[in-house]
Structures are given as C-alpha cells and as structure tokens.
Backbone as JSON, one array per atom type, in Angstrom:
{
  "sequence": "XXXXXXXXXXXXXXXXXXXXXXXXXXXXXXXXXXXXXXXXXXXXXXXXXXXXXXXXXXXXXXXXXXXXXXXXXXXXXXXXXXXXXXXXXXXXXXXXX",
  "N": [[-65.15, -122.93, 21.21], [-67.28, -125.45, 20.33], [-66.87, -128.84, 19.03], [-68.44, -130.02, 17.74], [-69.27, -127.36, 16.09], [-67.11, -126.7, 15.37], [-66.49, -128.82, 13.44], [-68.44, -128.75, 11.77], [-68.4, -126.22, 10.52], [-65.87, -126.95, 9.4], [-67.11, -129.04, 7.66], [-68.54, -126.93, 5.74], [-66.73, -126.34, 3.76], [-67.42, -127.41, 1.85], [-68.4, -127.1, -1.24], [-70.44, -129.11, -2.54], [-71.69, -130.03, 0.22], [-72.47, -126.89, 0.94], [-74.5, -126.7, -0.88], [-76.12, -128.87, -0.71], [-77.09, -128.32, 2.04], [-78.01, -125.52, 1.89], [-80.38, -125.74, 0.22], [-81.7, -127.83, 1.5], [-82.27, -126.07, 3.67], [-84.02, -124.57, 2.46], [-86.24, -125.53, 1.06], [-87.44, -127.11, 3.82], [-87.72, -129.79, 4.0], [-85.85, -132.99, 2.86], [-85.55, -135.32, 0.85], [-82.66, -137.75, -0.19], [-83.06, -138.88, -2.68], [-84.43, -136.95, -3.8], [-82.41, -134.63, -3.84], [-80.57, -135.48, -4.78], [-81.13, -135.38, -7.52], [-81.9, -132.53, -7.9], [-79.47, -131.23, -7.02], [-77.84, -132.74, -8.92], [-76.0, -135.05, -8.75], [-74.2, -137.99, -8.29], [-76.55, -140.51, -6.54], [-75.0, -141.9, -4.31], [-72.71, -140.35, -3.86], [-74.46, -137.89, -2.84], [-75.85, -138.85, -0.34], [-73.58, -139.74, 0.65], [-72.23, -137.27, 1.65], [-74.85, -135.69, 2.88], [-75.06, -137.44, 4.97], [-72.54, -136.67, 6.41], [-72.94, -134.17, 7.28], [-75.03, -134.55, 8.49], [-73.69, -135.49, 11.02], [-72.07, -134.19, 11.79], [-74.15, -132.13, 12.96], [-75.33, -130.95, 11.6], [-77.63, -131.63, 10.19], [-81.07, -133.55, 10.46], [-82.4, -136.69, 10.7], [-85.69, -136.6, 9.25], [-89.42, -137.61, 9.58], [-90.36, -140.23, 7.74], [-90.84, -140.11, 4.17], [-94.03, -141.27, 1.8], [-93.33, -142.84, -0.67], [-93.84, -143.2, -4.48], [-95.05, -145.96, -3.85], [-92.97, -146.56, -1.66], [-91.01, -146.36, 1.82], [-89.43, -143.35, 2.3], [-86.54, -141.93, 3.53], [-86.27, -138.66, 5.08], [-84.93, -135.05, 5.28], [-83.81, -132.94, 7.15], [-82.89, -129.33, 7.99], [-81.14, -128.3, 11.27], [-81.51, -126.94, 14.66], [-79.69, -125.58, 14.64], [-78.07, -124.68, 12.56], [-80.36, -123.18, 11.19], [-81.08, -121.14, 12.92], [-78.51, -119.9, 13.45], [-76.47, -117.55, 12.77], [-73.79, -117.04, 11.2], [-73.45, -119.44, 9.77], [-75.9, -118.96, 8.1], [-75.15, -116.85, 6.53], [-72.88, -118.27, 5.48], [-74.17, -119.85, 3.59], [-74.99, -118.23, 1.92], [-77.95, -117.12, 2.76], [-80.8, -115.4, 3.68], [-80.55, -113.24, 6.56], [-82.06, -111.0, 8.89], [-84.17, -114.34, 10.26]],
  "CA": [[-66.08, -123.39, 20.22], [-67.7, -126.53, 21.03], [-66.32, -129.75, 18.44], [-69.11, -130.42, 16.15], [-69.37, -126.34, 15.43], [-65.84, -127.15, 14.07], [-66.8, -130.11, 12.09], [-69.83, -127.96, 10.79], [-67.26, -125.41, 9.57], [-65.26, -127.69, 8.38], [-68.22, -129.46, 6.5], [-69.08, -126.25, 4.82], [-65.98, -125.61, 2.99], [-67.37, -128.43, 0.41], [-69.36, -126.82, -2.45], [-71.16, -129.69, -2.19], [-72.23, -129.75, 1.23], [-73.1, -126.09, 1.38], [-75.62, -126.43, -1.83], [-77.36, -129.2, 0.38], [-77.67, -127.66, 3.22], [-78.84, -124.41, 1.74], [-81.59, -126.69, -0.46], [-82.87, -128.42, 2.82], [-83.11, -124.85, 4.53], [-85.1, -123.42, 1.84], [-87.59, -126.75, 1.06], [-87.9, -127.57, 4.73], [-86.65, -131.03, 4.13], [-85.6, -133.28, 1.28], [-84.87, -137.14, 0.69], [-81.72, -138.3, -0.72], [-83.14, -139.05, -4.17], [-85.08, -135.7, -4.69], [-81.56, -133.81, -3.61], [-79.26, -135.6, -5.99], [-81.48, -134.29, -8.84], [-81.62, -131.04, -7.52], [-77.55, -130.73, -7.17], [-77.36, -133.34, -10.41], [-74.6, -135.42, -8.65], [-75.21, -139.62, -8.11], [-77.29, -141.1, -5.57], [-74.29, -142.31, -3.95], [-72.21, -138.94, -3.53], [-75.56, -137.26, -2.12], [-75.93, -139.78, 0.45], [-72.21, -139.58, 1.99], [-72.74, -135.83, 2.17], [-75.96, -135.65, 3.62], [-74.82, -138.22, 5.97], [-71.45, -136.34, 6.87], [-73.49, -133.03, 7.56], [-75.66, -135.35, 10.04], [-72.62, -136.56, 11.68], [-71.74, -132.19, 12.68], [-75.17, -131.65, 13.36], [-76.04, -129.85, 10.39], [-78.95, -132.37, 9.57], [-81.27, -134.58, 11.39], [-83.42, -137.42, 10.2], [-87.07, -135.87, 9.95], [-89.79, -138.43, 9.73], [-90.24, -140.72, 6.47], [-92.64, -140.51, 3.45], [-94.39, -142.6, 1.18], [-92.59, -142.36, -2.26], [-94.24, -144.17, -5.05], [-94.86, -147.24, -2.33], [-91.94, -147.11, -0.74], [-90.88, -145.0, 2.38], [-87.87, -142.8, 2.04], [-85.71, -141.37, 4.67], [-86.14, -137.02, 4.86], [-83.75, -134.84, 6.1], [-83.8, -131.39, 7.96], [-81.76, -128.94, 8.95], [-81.31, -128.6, 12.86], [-82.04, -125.66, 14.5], [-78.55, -125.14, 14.66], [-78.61, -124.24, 11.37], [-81.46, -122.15, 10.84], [-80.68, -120.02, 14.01], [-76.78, -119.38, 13.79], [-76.0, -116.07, 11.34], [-72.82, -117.24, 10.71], [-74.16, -120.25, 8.87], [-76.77, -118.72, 6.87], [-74.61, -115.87, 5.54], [-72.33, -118.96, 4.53], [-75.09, -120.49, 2.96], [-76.01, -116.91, 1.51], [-79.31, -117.14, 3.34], [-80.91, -114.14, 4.46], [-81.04, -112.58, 7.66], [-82.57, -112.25, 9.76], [-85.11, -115.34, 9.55]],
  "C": [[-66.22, -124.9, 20.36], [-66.87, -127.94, 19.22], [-67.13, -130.02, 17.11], [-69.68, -128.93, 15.28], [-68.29, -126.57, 14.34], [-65.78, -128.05, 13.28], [-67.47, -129.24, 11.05], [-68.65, -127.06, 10.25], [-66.54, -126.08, 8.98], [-66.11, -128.75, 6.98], [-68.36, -127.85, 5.47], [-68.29, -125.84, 3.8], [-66.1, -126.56, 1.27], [-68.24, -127.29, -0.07], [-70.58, -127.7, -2.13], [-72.66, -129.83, -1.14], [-73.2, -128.4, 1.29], [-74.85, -126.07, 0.19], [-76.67, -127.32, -0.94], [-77.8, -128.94, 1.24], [-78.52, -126.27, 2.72], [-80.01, -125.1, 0.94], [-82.63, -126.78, 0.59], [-83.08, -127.4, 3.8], [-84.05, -124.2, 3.68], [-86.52, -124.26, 1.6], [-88.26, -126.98, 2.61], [-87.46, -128.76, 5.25], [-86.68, -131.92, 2.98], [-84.95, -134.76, 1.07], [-83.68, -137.13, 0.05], [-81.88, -138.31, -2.31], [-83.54, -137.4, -4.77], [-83.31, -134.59, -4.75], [-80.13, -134.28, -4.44], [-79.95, -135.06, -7.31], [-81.53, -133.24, -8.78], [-79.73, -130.9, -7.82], [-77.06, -131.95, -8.53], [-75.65, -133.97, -9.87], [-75.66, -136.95, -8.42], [-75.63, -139.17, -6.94], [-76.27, -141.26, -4.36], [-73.91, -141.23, -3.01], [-73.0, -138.01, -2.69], [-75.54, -137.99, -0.4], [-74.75, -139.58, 1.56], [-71.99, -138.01, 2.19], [-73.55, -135.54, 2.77], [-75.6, -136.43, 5.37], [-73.12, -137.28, 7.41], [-71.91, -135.09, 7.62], [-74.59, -133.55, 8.72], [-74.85, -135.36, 11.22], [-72.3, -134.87, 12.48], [-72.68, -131.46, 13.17], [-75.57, -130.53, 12.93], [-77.86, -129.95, 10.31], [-79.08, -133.26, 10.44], [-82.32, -135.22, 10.24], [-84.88, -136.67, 10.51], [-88.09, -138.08, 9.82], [-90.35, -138.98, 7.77], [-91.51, -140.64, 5.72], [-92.37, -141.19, 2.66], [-93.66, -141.68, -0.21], [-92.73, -143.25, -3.24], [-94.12, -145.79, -4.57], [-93.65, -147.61, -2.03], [-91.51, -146.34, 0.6], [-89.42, -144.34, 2.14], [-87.32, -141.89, 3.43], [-86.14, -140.25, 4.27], [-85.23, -136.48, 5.91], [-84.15, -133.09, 6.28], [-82.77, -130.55, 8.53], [-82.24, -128.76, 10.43], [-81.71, -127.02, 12.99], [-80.66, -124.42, 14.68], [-78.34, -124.11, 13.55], [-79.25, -122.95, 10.88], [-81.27, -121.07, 11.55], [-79.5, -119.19, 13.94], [-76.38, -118.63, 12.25], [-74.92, -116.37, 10.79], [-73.0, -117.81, 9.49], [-74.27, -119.9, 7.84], [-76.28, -117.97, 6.24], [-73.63, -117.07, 4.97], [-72.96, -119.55, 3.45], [-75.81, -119.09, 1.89], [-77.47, -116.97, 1.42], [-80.08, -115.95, 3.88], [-80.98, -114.13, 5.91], [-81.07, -111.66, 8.17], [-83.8, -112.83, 9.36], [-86.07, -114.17, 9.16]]
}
C-alpha cells in the first residue's frame, strides 16, 4: 500500500476529516469558509483539516471564486477519492458512483 493511502487512512479516523471530505464529495467542491459553517467548527480548525487531507491526497486545490469581492481558495476531492470503494463506504457514500 503505497504511503499517502496510509496517511489517507489514517486521516479518516478523525470525525472531523471524514464529515469534510464526505461534504466536498457530495457539493463538488467547497471553500474553507462555506465548510466551517456547514460542520459549525472555527475557521481555523477547518483550514488545518482541509489542509491535512490535501497533504494524503484526499483534496486538491480546484480553481478560485469570486466571494463577495474577494477570491477564495475551493477545494475538491481527487479522484482518488471518488473512485476507491473503500473510501466512500468510509465516508458512507454510495456505491457504485
């Protein structure tokens, strides 16, 4: 099993983590701000999760929008993600897609 599968497993055993990741598979993709009101945790806390689930190649940067004039980072899952059954039954996601 390749290194950042085992990160990714090891990322998912947060609560945390798995609510964002299953969020940004069901929206498509999801900024930082809209996904701490969704999971109702700070700005902060969102952020080093999102970021940690990047880091295992959960999530990739998608491309940025405008957010009452400003741009904001968005985030996606990979296709790692979306593809791998394991995952999505952790994520209690259906499958198949």
């Amino acid at each position: 099993m390749s290194e950042n599968l085992q990160q990714l497993m090891k990322a998912l055993l947060h609560p945390v983590r798995r609510e964002l990741l299953t969020l940004v598979v069901r929206r498509g993709e999801l900024t930082p701000r809209e996904a701490a009101k969704l999971v109702r945790r700070p700005l902060s806390d969102v952020r080093y999760h999102i970021h940690t689930l990047a880091e295992c190649g959960a999530l990739e940067r998608m491309d940025p929008k405008l957010v009452r004039g400003s741009w904001a980072n968005c985030w996606g899952a990979t296709p790692v993600v979306v593809e791998t059954r394991w995952i999505r039954e952790a994520l209690e996601l259906p499958w198949p897609l």
